[in-house]
Amino acid sequence: MTLLSLTQLTASYGATQALFGVDLDIAAGEAVAMMGRNGMGKTTTVRCICRMMPAQGTLVFDGQDLSRLPSHRAARLGIGLVPEGRRCFRDLSVAENLVAAARPGAWHAGRVERLFPRLGERRRQRAASLSGGEQQMLAIGRALMTNPRMLILDEATEGLAPTVRAEIWAAIATLKADGMAMLVIDKSLKELRGACDRAVILERGRSVWAGPMRALTTQVANTHLGL
Ligand code: ATP
């Protein structure tokens, strides 16, 4: 079953067009990597999916036309965003941050703490006192507390130490095994290969390649990602 479907999505920042035709499908339980060099439109596509900016083209989530919904309604439909830059409430504790995001469903603070034991250990600490990696775990935990049907991770491992990165990739693997649909943006092709079923590559605001991960050859990566 297709959960998210974008067809020929276009979007602009004022007079500057950023997206010129993005196609993207995510089925229930599927993890899709969105790749592309800097400035190619990945975050803009995420903003359009989350209704943080207007877009033209077709944007359907779970059979509903998202383009007609304001962002708070889109979030209620079940799209959980872990934004670039890991935003949490700095003056609230870890536990308070999780509760503040909660919507009814199978995810609760205890389950998030099982996924990220460090968050359980730091339950009463202010979010501002956490390390960068722990704040990222908290951002993922907050998105899960909304009980999404699809999770979007925008550069969730950016700037983190290798050991913390590995913990986050392990959590992504656990979520995948649990059947969570995901859109994953990351710079590490190696990790994306292990975590995702399919990939879409953006170039100058267009999806220029899409296919199963195993079809993403060195030549494709050279041509479109400069790797
Ligand atoms: P990165 O990996 O650097 O985050 P990206 O693929 O996510 O890149 P976007 O951030 O979506 O790329 O940017 C796509 C285009 O839109 C770029 O040309 C960028 O300069 C432009 N852009 C992004 N945000 C804004 C903004 N707030 N105002 C104007 N232009 C923007």
Coordinates of N, CA and C and ligand atoms in Angstrom, one line a residue:
M1 N 0.8 -1.2 0.0 CA 0.0 0.0 0.0 C 0.9 1.2 0.0
T2 N 0.6 2.2 -0.9 CA 1.4 3.4 -1.0 C 0.9 4.3 0.1
L3 N 1.9 4.8 0.9 CA 1.5 5.7 2.0 C 1.7 7.1 1.6
L4 N 2.9 7.4 1.0 CA 3.1 8.8 0.6 C 3.4 8.8 -0.9
S5 N 2.8 9.7 -1.6 CA 3.0 9.8 -3.1 C 3.1 11.3 -3.5
L6 N 4.3 11.6 -4.0 CA 4.5 13.0 -4.6 C 4.7 12.8 -6.1
T7 N 4.0 13.6 -6.8 CA 4.1 13.6 -8.3 C 4.3 15.0 -8.8
Q8 N 5.5 15.2 -9.5 CA 5.8 16.4 -10.1 C 5.7 17.6 -9.1
L9 N 6.2 17.5 -8.0 CA 6.2 18.5 -7.0 C 7.0 19.7 -7.3
T10 N 6.5 20.9 -7.3 CA 7.3 22.1 -7.5 C 7.1 23.1 -6.3
A11 N 8.1 23.9 -6.0 CA 7.9 24.8 -4.9 C 9.0 25.9 -5.0
S12 N 8.6 27.1 -4.5 CA 9.5 28.3 -4.6 C 9.7 29.0 -3.2
Y13 N 10.8 29.6 -3.1 CA 11.0 30.6 -2.0 C 10.9 32.0 -2.6
G14 N 9.7 32.6 -2.4 CA 9.5 33.9 -3.1 C 9.6 33.7 -4.6
A15 N 10.5 34.5 -5.2 CA 10.6 34.4 -6.7 C 11.6 33.3 -7.1
T16 N 12.3 32.7 -6.1 CA 13.3 31.6 -6.4 C 12.7 30.3 -6.4
Q17 N 12.6 29.6 -7.6 CA 12.1 28.3 -7.6 C 13.2 27.3 -7.1
A18 N 12.8 26.4 -6.2 CA 13.7 25.4 -5.6 C 13.4 24.0 -6.1
L19 N 12.1 23.7 -6.2 CA 11.8 22.3 -6.7 C 11.1 22.5 -8.1
F20 N 11.6 21.6 -9.0 CA 11.1 21.7 -10.4 C 10.4 20.4 -10.9
G21 N 10.2 19.5 -10.0 CA 9.5 18.2 -10.4 C 10.1 17.1 -9.6
V22 N 9.6 16.9 -8.4 CA 10.0 15.8 -7.5 C 9.0 14.7 -7.5
D23 N 9.3 13.5 -7.8 CA 8.5 12.3 -7.7 C 9.0 11.4 -6.6
L24 N 8.1 10.9 -5.8 CA 8.6 10.1 -4.7 C 7.4 9.3 -4.1
D25 N 7.6 8.0 -4.0 CA 6.6 7.1 -3.4 C 7.2 6.4 -2.2
I26 N 6.4 6.3 -1.2 CA 6.9 5.4 0.0 C 5.7 4.5 0.3
A27 N 6.0 3.2 0.4 CA 4.9 2.3 0.7 C 5.0 2.1 2.3
A28 N 3.9 1.6 2.8 CA 3.8 1.2 4.3 C 5.0 0.3 4.6
G29 N 5.7 0.6 5.6 CA 6.8 -0.3 6.1 C 8.1 -0.2 5.3
E30 N 8.1 0.8 4.3 CA 9.3 0.9 3.5 C 10.2 2.0 4.0
A31 N 11.5 1.9 3.8 CA 12.4 3.0 4.2 C 13.1 3.4 2.9
V32 N 12.9 4.7 2.6 CA 13.5 5.3 1.3 C 14.5 6.4 1.7
A33 N 15.6 6.3 1.0 CA 16.7 7.3 1.2 C 16.5 8.4 0.2
M34 N 16.6 9.6 0.6 CA 16.6 10.8 -0.3 C 18.0 11.4 -0.3
M35 N 18.6 11.3 -1.5 CA 20.0 11.7 -1.6 C 20.1 12.9 -2.6
G36 N 21.3 13.5 -2.5 CA 21.6 14.6 -3.5 C 22.6 15.5 -2.8
R37 N 23.4 16.1 -3.6 CA 24.4 17.1 -3.1 C 23.7 18.2 -2.4
N38 N 24.5 19.1 -1.7 CA 24.0 20.2 -1.0 C 23.2 21.1 -1.9
G39 N 22.0 21.6 -1.4 CA 21.2 22.6 -2.1 C 20.4 22.0 -3.2
M40 N 20.3 20.7 -3.3 CA 19.5 20.1 -4.4 C 18.0 20.0 -4.2
G41 N 17.6 20.3 -2.9 CA 16.1 20.3 -2.7 C 15.6 19.3 -1.7
K42 N 16.5 18.6 -1.0 CA 16.0 17.6 0.0 C 15.2 18.2 1.1
T43 N 15.7 19.2 1.8 CA 15.0 19.8 2.9 C 13.8 20.5 2.4
T44 N 13.8 21.1 1.2 CA 12.6 21.8 0.7 C 11.5 20.8 0.5
T45 N 11.9 19.6 -0.1 CA 10.9 18.5 -0.3 C 10.3 18.1 1.1
V46 N 11.1 18.0 2.1 CA 10.6 17.7 3.4 C 9.6 18.8 3.9
R47 N 10.0 20.0 3.7 CA 9.1 21.1 4.2 C 7.8 21.1 3.4
C48 N 7.8 20.7 2.2 CA 6.5 20.6 1.4 C 5.7 19.4 1.9
I49 N 6.3 18.3 2.2 CA 5.6 17.1 2.7 C 4.9 17.5 4.1
C50 N 5.6 18.2 4.9 CA 5.1 18.6 6.2 C 4.3 19.9 6.2
R51 N 4.0 20.4 5.0 CA 3.1 21.5 4.8 C 3.7 22.8 5.5
M52 N 5.0 22.9 5.5 CA 5.6 24.1 6.1 C 5.8 25.1 5.0
M53 N 5.6 24.7 3.8 CA 5.6 25.7 2.7 C 4.7 25.2 1.6
P54 N 4.2 26.1 0.8 CA 3.3 25.7 -0.3 C 4.0 25.0 -1.4
A55 N 3.3 24.1 -2.1 CA 3.9 23.4 -3.2 C 2.8 23.1 -4.2
Q56 N 3.2 22.9 -5.4 CA 2.3 22.6 -6.5 C 2.6 21.1 -6.9
G57 N 1.6 20.5 -7.5 CA 1.8 19.1 -7.9 C 1.0 18.2 -7.0
T58 N 1.1 16.9 -7.1 CA 0.3 16.0 -6.3 C 1.1 15.6 -5.0
L59 N 0.4 15.7 -3.9 CA 1.0 15.3 -2.6 C -0.1 14.6 -1.8
V60 N 0.0 13.2 -1.9 CA -1.0 12.4 -1.2 C -0.4 11.6 -0.1
F61 N -1.0 11.6 1.1 CA -0.5 10.8 2.2 C -1.7 10.0 2.7
D62 N -1.5 8.6 2.7 CA -2.6 7.8 3.1 C -3.9 8.0 2.5
G63 N -3.9 8.3 1.2 CA -5.1 8.5 0.4 C -5.7 9.9 0.5
Q64 N -5.1 10.8 1.3 CA -5.6 12.1 1.4 C -4.8 13.1 0.7
D65 N -5.4 14.1 0.1 CA -4.7 15.1 -0.6 C -4.1 16.1 0.4
L66 N -2.8 16.0 0.6 CA -2.1 16.9 1.6 C -2.1 18.3 1.2
S67 N -2.1 18.6 -0.1 CA -1.9 20.0 -0.5 C -3.0 20.9 0.0
R68 N -4.1 20.3 0.4 CA -5.2 21.1 0.9 C -5.2 21.3 2.4
L69 N -4.3 20.6 3.1 CA -4.4 20.7 4.5 C -3.3 21.6 5.1
P70 N -3.6 22.3 6.2 CA -2.6 23.1 6.9 C -1.7 22.2 7.6
S71 N -0.5 22.7 8.1 CA 0.5 21.8 8.6 C 0.1 21.0 9.9
H72 N -0.7 21.6 10.7 CA -1.1 20.9 12.0 C -2.0 19.7 11.7
R73 N -2.8 19.9 10.6 CA -3.6 18.8 10.2 C -2.8 17.6 9.6
A74 N -1.8 18.0 8.8 CA -0.9 17.0 8.2 C -0.2 16.2 9.3
A75 N 0.3 16.9 10.3 CA 1.0 16.2 11.4 C 0.0 15.2 12.1
R76 N -1.2 15.6 12.2 CA -2.2 14.7 12.8 C -2.5 13.5 12.0
L77 N -2.3 13.6 10.7 CA -2.5 12.5 9.8 C -1.4 11.4 10.1
G78 N -0.3 11.8 10.7 CA 0.7 10.8 11.0 C 2.0 10.9 10.3
I79 N 2.5 12.1 10.1 CA 3.8 12.3 9.6 C 4.7 12.9 10.7
G80 N 5.7 12.1 11.1 CA 6.6 12.5 12.2 C 7.9 13.1 11.7
L81 N 8.2 14.3 12.0 CA 9.4 14.9 11.4 C 10.5 15.1 12.5
V82 N 11.7 14.6 12.1 CA 12.9 14.9 13.0 C 13.6 15.9 12.2
P83 N 13.5 17.2 12.5 CA 14.0 18.2 11.6 C 15.5 18.3 11.7
E84 N 16.0 19.0 10.6 CA 17.4 19.3 10.6 C 17.7 20.2 11.8
G85 N 18.7 20.0 12.6 CA 19.0 20.9 13.7 C 18.3 20.5 15.0
R86 N 17.7 19.3 15.1 CA 17.2 18.7 16.3 C 16.6 19.7 17.3
R87 N 15.4 20.2 17.0 CA 14.8 21.1 17.9 C 14.1 20.5 19.0
C88 N 14.4 20.8 20.3 CA 13.6 20.4 21.4 C 13.5 21.6 22.4
F89 N 12.6 21.4 23.4 CA 12.5 22.5 24.4 C 13.7 22.5 25.3
R90 N 14.6 23.4 25.2 CA 15.8 23.4 26.0 C 15.7 23.4 27.5
D91 N 14.6 24.1 27.9 CA 14.5 24.3 29.4 C 13.6 23.2 30.0
L92 N 13.0 22.4 29.2 CA 12.3 21.2 29.8 C 13.2 20.0 29.9
S93 N 12.8 19.1 30.8 CA 13.6 17.9 31.0 C 13.3 17.0 29.8
V94 N 14.1 15.9 29.8 CA 13.9 14.9 28.7 C 12.5 14.4 28.8
A95 N 12.1 14.0 30.0 CA 10.7 13.4 30.2 C 9.6 14.4 29.7
E96 N 9.8 15.6 30.1 CA 8.8 16.7 29.8 C 8.8 16.9 28.3
N97 N 9.9 16.9 27.6 CA 10.0 17.0 26.2 C 9.2 15.9 25.5
L98 N 9.3 14.7 26.0 CA 8.6 13.5 25.4 C 7.1 13.7 25.6
V99 N 6.7 14.0 26.8 CA 5.3 14.1 27.1 C 4.6 15.2 26.3
A100 N 5.4 16.3 26.1 CA 4.8 17.5 25.4 C 4.5 17.1 24.0
A101 N 5.1 16.1 23.4 CA 4.9 15.7 22.0 C 3.8 14.6 21.9
A102 N 3.4 14.0 23.0 CA 2.6 12.8 23.0 C 1.3 12.9 22.3
R103 N 1.0 11.9 21.5 CA -0.4 11.7 21.0 C -0.7 10.2 21.2
P104 N -2.0 9.9 21.3 CA -2.3 8.5 21.6 C -1.8 7.5 20.6
G105 N -1.4 6.3 21.1 CA -0.9 5.3 20.2 C 0.1 4.4 21.0
A106 N 0.8 3.6 20.2 CA 1.7 2.5 20.8 C 3.0 3.1 21.3
W107 N 3.3 4.3 20.9 CA 4.6 4.9 21.4 C 4.3 5.7 22.7
H108 N 5.1 5.4 23.7 CA 5.0 6.2 25.0 C 6.4 6.3 25.4
A109 N 6.6 7.1 26.5 CA 8.0 7.5 27.0 C 8.8 6.2 27.3
G110 N 8.2 5.2 27.9 CA 8.9 4.0 28.2 C 9.5 3.3 27.0
R111 N 8.7 3.3 25.9 CA 9.2 2.6 24.7 C 10.3 3.4 24.0
V112 N 10.2 4.7 24.1 CA 11.3 5.6 23.6 C 12.6 5.3 24.4
E113 N 12.4 5.2 25.7 CA 13.6 4.9 26.6 C 14.2 3.6 26.3
R114 N 13.3 2.6 25.9 CA 13.9 1.3 25.5 C 14.7 1.4 24.2
L115 N 14.2 2.2 23.3 CA 14.9 2.4 22.1 C 16.3 3.2 22.3
F116 N 16.2 4.2 23.2 CA 17.4 5.0 23.5 C 17.6 5.0 25.0
P117 N 18.3 3.9 25.5 CA 18.4 3.8 27.0 C 19.1 5.1 27.6
R118 N 19.9 5.8 26.9 CA 20.5 7.0 27.4 C 19.5 8.0 27.8
L119 N 18.4 8.1 27.1 CA 17.3 9.0 27.4 C 16.7 8.7 28.8
G120 N 16.6 7.4 29.0 CA 16.0 6.9 30.3 C 17.0 7.3 31.5
E121 N 18.3 7.2 31.2 CA 19.2 7.6 32.2 C 19.2 9.1 32.5
R122 N 18.8 9.9 31.5 CA 18.9 11.3 31.7 C 17.5 11.9 31.7
R123 N 16.5 11.1 32.1 CA 15.1 11.5 32.1 C 14.8 12.9 32.8
R124 N 15.5 13.1 33.9 CA 15.2 14.4 34.6 C 16.1 15.5 34.3
Q125 N 17.1 15.3 33.4 CA 18.0 16.4 33.0 C 17.3 17.3 32.0
R126 N 17.7 18.6 32.1 CA 17.2 19.6 31.1 C 17.8 19.2 29.7
A127 N 17.0 19.4 28.7 CA 17.4 19.1 27.3 C 18.7 19.8 26.9
A128 N 18.8 21.1 27.4 CA 19.9 21.9 27.1 C 21.2 21.3 27.6
S129 N 21.2 20.4 28.6 CA 22.4 19.9 29.2 C 22.8 18.6 28.5
L130 N 22.0 18.1 27.5 CA 22.4 16.9 26.8 C 23.5 17.1 25.8
S131 N 24.2 16.0 25.4 CA 25.2 16.1 24.3 C 24.4 16.2 23.0
G132 N 25.1 16.6 21.9 CA 24.4 16.7 20.6 C 23.7 15.4 20.2
G133 N 24.4 14.3 20.5 CA 23.8 13.0 20.1 C 22.6 12.7 20.9
E134 N 22.6 13.0 22.2 CA 21.5 12.8 23.0 C 20.3 13.7 22.6
Q135 N 20.6 14.9 22.3 CA 19.5 15.8 21.8 C 18.9 15.2 20.5
Q136 N 19.8 14.6 19.7 CA 19.2 14.0 18.4 C 18.3 12.8 18.8
M137 N 18.7 12.0 19.8 CA 17.9 10.9 20.2 C 16.6 11.5 20.7
L138 N 16.6 12.6 21.5 CA 15.4 13.1 22.0 C 14.5 13.7 20.9
A139 N 15.1 14.2 19.9 CA 14.3 14.7 18.7 C 13.6 13.6 18.0
I140 N 14.3 12.4 17.9 CA 13.7 11.3 17.3 C 12.6 10.7 18.2
G141 N 12.9 10.7 19.5 CA 11.9 10.3 20.5 C 10.6 11.1 20.5
R142 N 10.8 12.4 20.3 CA 9.7 13.3 20.3 C 8.8 13.0 19.0
A143 N 9.5 12.8 17.9 CA 8.7 12.5 16.7 C 8.0 11.2 16.9
L144 N 8.6 10.2 17.5 CA 7.9 8.9 17.7 C 6.7 9.1 18.7
M145 N 6.8 10.0 19.7 CA 5.8 10.2 20.6 C 4.5 10.7 20.0
T146 N 4.6 11.3 18.8 CA 3.4 11.7 18.0 C 2.7 10.5 17.4
N147 N 3.3 9.3 17.5 CA 2.8 8.1 17.0 C 2.5 8.2 15.5
P148 N 3.6 8.5 14.7 CA 3.5 8.7 13.3 C 3.3 7.4 12.5
R149 N 2.8 7.5 11.3 CA 2.7 6.3 10.4 C 3.9 6.3 9.5
M150 N 4.6 7.5 9.5 CA 5.8 7.6 8.7 C 6.7 8.6 9.4
L151 N 8.0 8.3 9.4 CA 9.0 9.1 10.1 C 9.9 9.7 9.0
I152 N 10.2 11.0 9.2 CA 11.1 11.7 8.2 C 12.3 12.1 9.1
L153 N 13.5 11.6 8.7 CA 14.7 12.0 9.4 C 15.6 12.8 8.5
D154 N 15.7 14.1 8.8 CA 16.5 15.0 8.0 C 17.9 15.2 8.6
E155 N 18.9 14.5 8.1 CA 20.3 14.6 8.6 C 20.4 14.3 10.1
A156 N 19.8 13.2 10.5 CA 19.8 12.9 11.9 C 21.2 12.5 12.5
T157 N 22.1 12.2 11.6 CA 23.5 11.8 12.2 C 24.5 12.9 12.0
E158 N 24.1 14.0 11.4 CA 25.0 15.1 11.0 C 25.8 15.6 12.2
G159 N 27.1 15.7 12.1 CA 27.9 16.3 13.1 C 28.1 15.5 14.4
L160 N 27.7 14.2 14.4 CA 27.8 13.4 15.6 C 29.0 12.5 15.6
A161 N 29.5 12.1 16.8 CA 30.6 11.2 16.9 C 30.2 9.8 16.3
P162 N 31.2 9.0 15.8 CA 30.9 7.7 15.2 C 30.1 6.8 16.1
T163 N 30.4 6.8 17.4 CA 29.7 5.8 18.3 C 28.2 6.2 18.4
V164 N 28.0 7.5 18.5 CA 26.6 8.0 18.6 C 25.8 7.7 17.3
R165 N 26.5 8.0 16.2 CA 25.9 7.7 14.9 C 25.5 6.3 14.8
A166 N 26.4 5.4 15.3 CA 26.0 3.9 15.2 C 24.8 3.6 16.0
E167 N 24.6 4.3 17.2 CA 23.4 4.1 18.0 C 22.2 4.5 17.3
I168 N 22.3 5.6 16.6 CA 21.1 6.2 15.8 C 20.8 5.2 14.6
W169 N 21.8 4.7 13.9 CA 21.5 3.8 12.8 C 20.9 2.5 13.4
A170 N 21.4 2.1 14.6 CA 20.8 0.9 15.2 C 19.3 1.1 15.5
A171 N 19.0 2.3 16.0 CA 17.6 2.6 16.3 C 16.8 2.7 15.0
I172 N 17.3 3.2 13.9 CA 16.6 3.2 12.6 C 16.4 1.8 12.2
A173 N 17.3 0.9 12.4 CA 17.1 -0.5 12.0 C 16.0 -1.1 12.8
T174 N 16.0 -0.8 14.1 CA 14.9 -1.3 14.9 C 13.5 -0.9 14.5
L175 N 13.5 0.4 14.2 CA 12.2 1.0 13.7 C 11.8 0.4 12.4
K176 N 12.7 0.1 11.5 CA 12.5 -0.5 10.2 C 11.9 -1.9 10.4
A177 N 12.6 -2.7 11.4 CA 12.1 -4.0 11.7 C 10.7 -4.0 12.2
D178 N 10.4 -2.9 12.9 CA 9.0 -2.8 13.5 C 8.0 -2.4 12.5
G179 N 8.4 -2.1 11.2 CA 7.5 -1.8 10.2 C 7.2 -0.3 10.0
M180 N 8.1 0.6 10.6 CA 7.9 2.0 10.4 C 8.3 2.4 9.0
A181 N 7.4 3.2 8.3 CA 7.8 3.7 7.0 C 8.7 4.9 7.3
M182 N 9.8 5.1 6.5 CA 10.7 6.2 6.8 C 11.2 6.8 5.5
L183 N 11.4 8.1 5.6 CA 12.2 8.9 4.6 C 13.5 9.3 5.3
V184 N 14.6 8.9 4.8 CA 15.8 9.1 5.5 C 16.8 10.0 4.6
I185 N 17.2 11.1 5.1 CA 18.2 12.0 4.4 C 19.5 11.9 5.2
D186 N 20.5 11.5 4.5 CA 21.8 11.4 5.2 C 22.9 11.5 4.2
K187 N 24.1 11.8 4.7 CA 25.3 11.9 3.8 C 26.0 10.6 3.6
S188 N 25.8 9.7 4.5 CA 26.5 8.4 4.4 C 25.8 7.4 3.6
L189 N 26.3 7.2 2.4 CA 25.7 6.2 1.4 C 25.8 4.8 2.0
K190 N 27.0 4.6 2.7 CA 27.2 3.2 3.2 C 26.1 2.9 4.2
E191 N 25.8 3.8 5.1 CA 24.7 3.5 6.1 C 23.3 3.5 5.5
L192 N 23.1 4.3 4.5 CA 21.8 4.3 3.9 C 21.6 3.0 3.1
R193 N 22.6 2.5 2.6 CA 22.5 1.2 1.9 C 22.0 0.1 2.8
G194 N 22.6 0.1 4.0 CA 22.2 -0.9 5.0 C 20.8 -0.7 5.6
A195 N 20.3 0.6 5.6 CA 19.1 0.9 6.3 C 17.8 1.0 5.4
C196 N 18.1 1.3 4.1 CA 16.9 1.6 3.3 C 16.7 0.6 2.1
D197 N 15.4 0.5 1.7 CA 15.0 -0.4 0.6 C 15.3 0.2 -0.7
R198 N 15.0 1.5 -0.8 CA 15.0 2.2 -2.1 C 15.7 3.6 -1.9
A199 N 16.0 4.2 -3.0 CA 16.6 5.5 -3.0 C 16.0 6.4 -4.1
V200 N 16.0 7.7 -3.8 CA 15.6 8.7 -4.8 C 16.8 9.7 -4.7
I201 N 17.2 10.2 -5.9 CA 18.3 11.2 -5.9 C 17.8 12.4 -6.5
L202 N 18.0 13.6 -5.9 CA 17.6 14.9 -6.4 C 18.8 15.6 -6.9
E203 N 18.5 16.3 -8.0 CA 19.5 17.1 -8.6 C 18.8 18.4 -9.1
R204 N 19.3 19.5 -8.6 CA 18.7 20.8 -8.9 C 17.2 20.8 -8.9
G205 N 16.6 20.3 -7.8 CA 15.2 20.4 -7.6 C 14.4 19.4 -8.4
R206 N 15.0 18.4 -8.9 CA 14.3 17.3 -9.7 C 14.8 16.0 -9.2
S207 N 13.8 15.0 -9.2 CA 14.2 13.6 -8.9 C 14.8 13.1 -10.2
V208 N 16.1 12.7 -10.2 CA 16.7 12.3 -11.5 C 17.0 10.8 -11.5
W209 N 16.9 10.2 -10.3 CA 17.1 8.7 -10.3 C 16.3 8.1 -9.2
A210 N 15.7 7.0 -9.4 CA 15.0 6.3 -8.3 C 15.1 4.8 -8.6
G211 N 15.3 4.0 -7.5 CA 15.3 2.6 -7.7 C 15.7 1.9 -6.4
P212 N 15.7 0.6 -6.5 CA 16.1 -0.2 -5.3 C 17.6 0.1 -4.9
M213 N 17.9 0.0 -3.7 CA 19.3 0.4 -3.2 C 20.4 -0.4 -4.0
R214 N 20.1 -1.7 -4.3 CA 21.1 -2.5 -4.9 C 21.4 -2.0 -6.3
A215 N 20.4 -1.3 -6.9 CA 20.7 -0.7 -8.3 C 21.5 0.6 -8.3
L216 N 21.7 1.1 -7.1 CA 22.5 2.3 -7.0 C 24.0 2.0 -7.0
T217 N 24.5 1.9 -8.3 CA 25.8 1.5 -8.5 C 26.8 2.6 -8.2
T218 N 28.1 2.2 -8.2 CA 29.1 3.3 -8.1 C 29.0 4.3 -9.2
Q219 N 28.6 3.8 -10.4 CA 28.5 4.8 -11.5 C 27.4 5.8 -11.2
V220 N 26.2 5.3 -10.7 CA 25.1 6.2 -10.4 C 25.6 7.2 -9.3
A221 N 26.2 6.7 -8.3 CA 26.7 7.6 -7.2 C 27.7 8.6 -7.8
N222 N 28.6 8.2 -8.7 CA 29.5 9.1 -9.3 C 28.8 10.2 -10.0
T223 N 27.9 9.8 -10.9 CA 27.2 10.7 -11.8 C 26.4 11.8 -11.0
H224 N 25.6 11.3 -10.0 CA 24.6 12.2 -9.4 C 25.0 12.7 -8.0
L225 N 25.9 12.0 -7.3 CA 26.2 12.4 -6.0 C 27.7 12.9 -5.9
G226 N 28.4 12.7 -6.9 CA 29.8 13.1 -6.9 C 30.7 12.3 -5.9
L227 N 30.3 11.1 -5.7 CA 31.0 10.3 -4.7 C 32.1 9.4 -5.4
Ligands
ATP1 P1 21.5 20.6 2.1 O1 22.1 19.2 2.0 O2 22.5 21.6 2.0 O3 20.6 20.8 3.3 P2 19.2 20.4 0.4 O4 19.3 19.4 -0.7 O5 18.4 20.0 1.6 O6 20.6 20.8 0.8 P3 17.5 22.7 0.2 O7 17.8 23.2 1.5 O8 16.2 22.1 0.0 O9 18.6 21.7 -0.3 O10 17.7 23.9 -0.9 C1 17.2 23.8 -2.2 C2 17.4 25.2 -2.8 O11 16.6 26.1 -2.2 C3 18.8 25.8 -2.7 O12 19.1 26.4 -3.9 C4 18.7 26.7 -1.6 O13 19.6 27.8 -1.7 C5 17.3 27.2 -1.7 N1 16.7 27.6 -0.4 C6 16.7 26.8 0.7 N2 16.1 27.4 1.8 C7 15.8 28.7 1.3 C8 15.2 29.8 1.9 N3 14.7 29.8 3.2 N4 15.1 30.9 1.2 C9 15.5 30.9 -0.1 N5 16.1 29.9 -0.7 C10 16.2 28.8 0.0

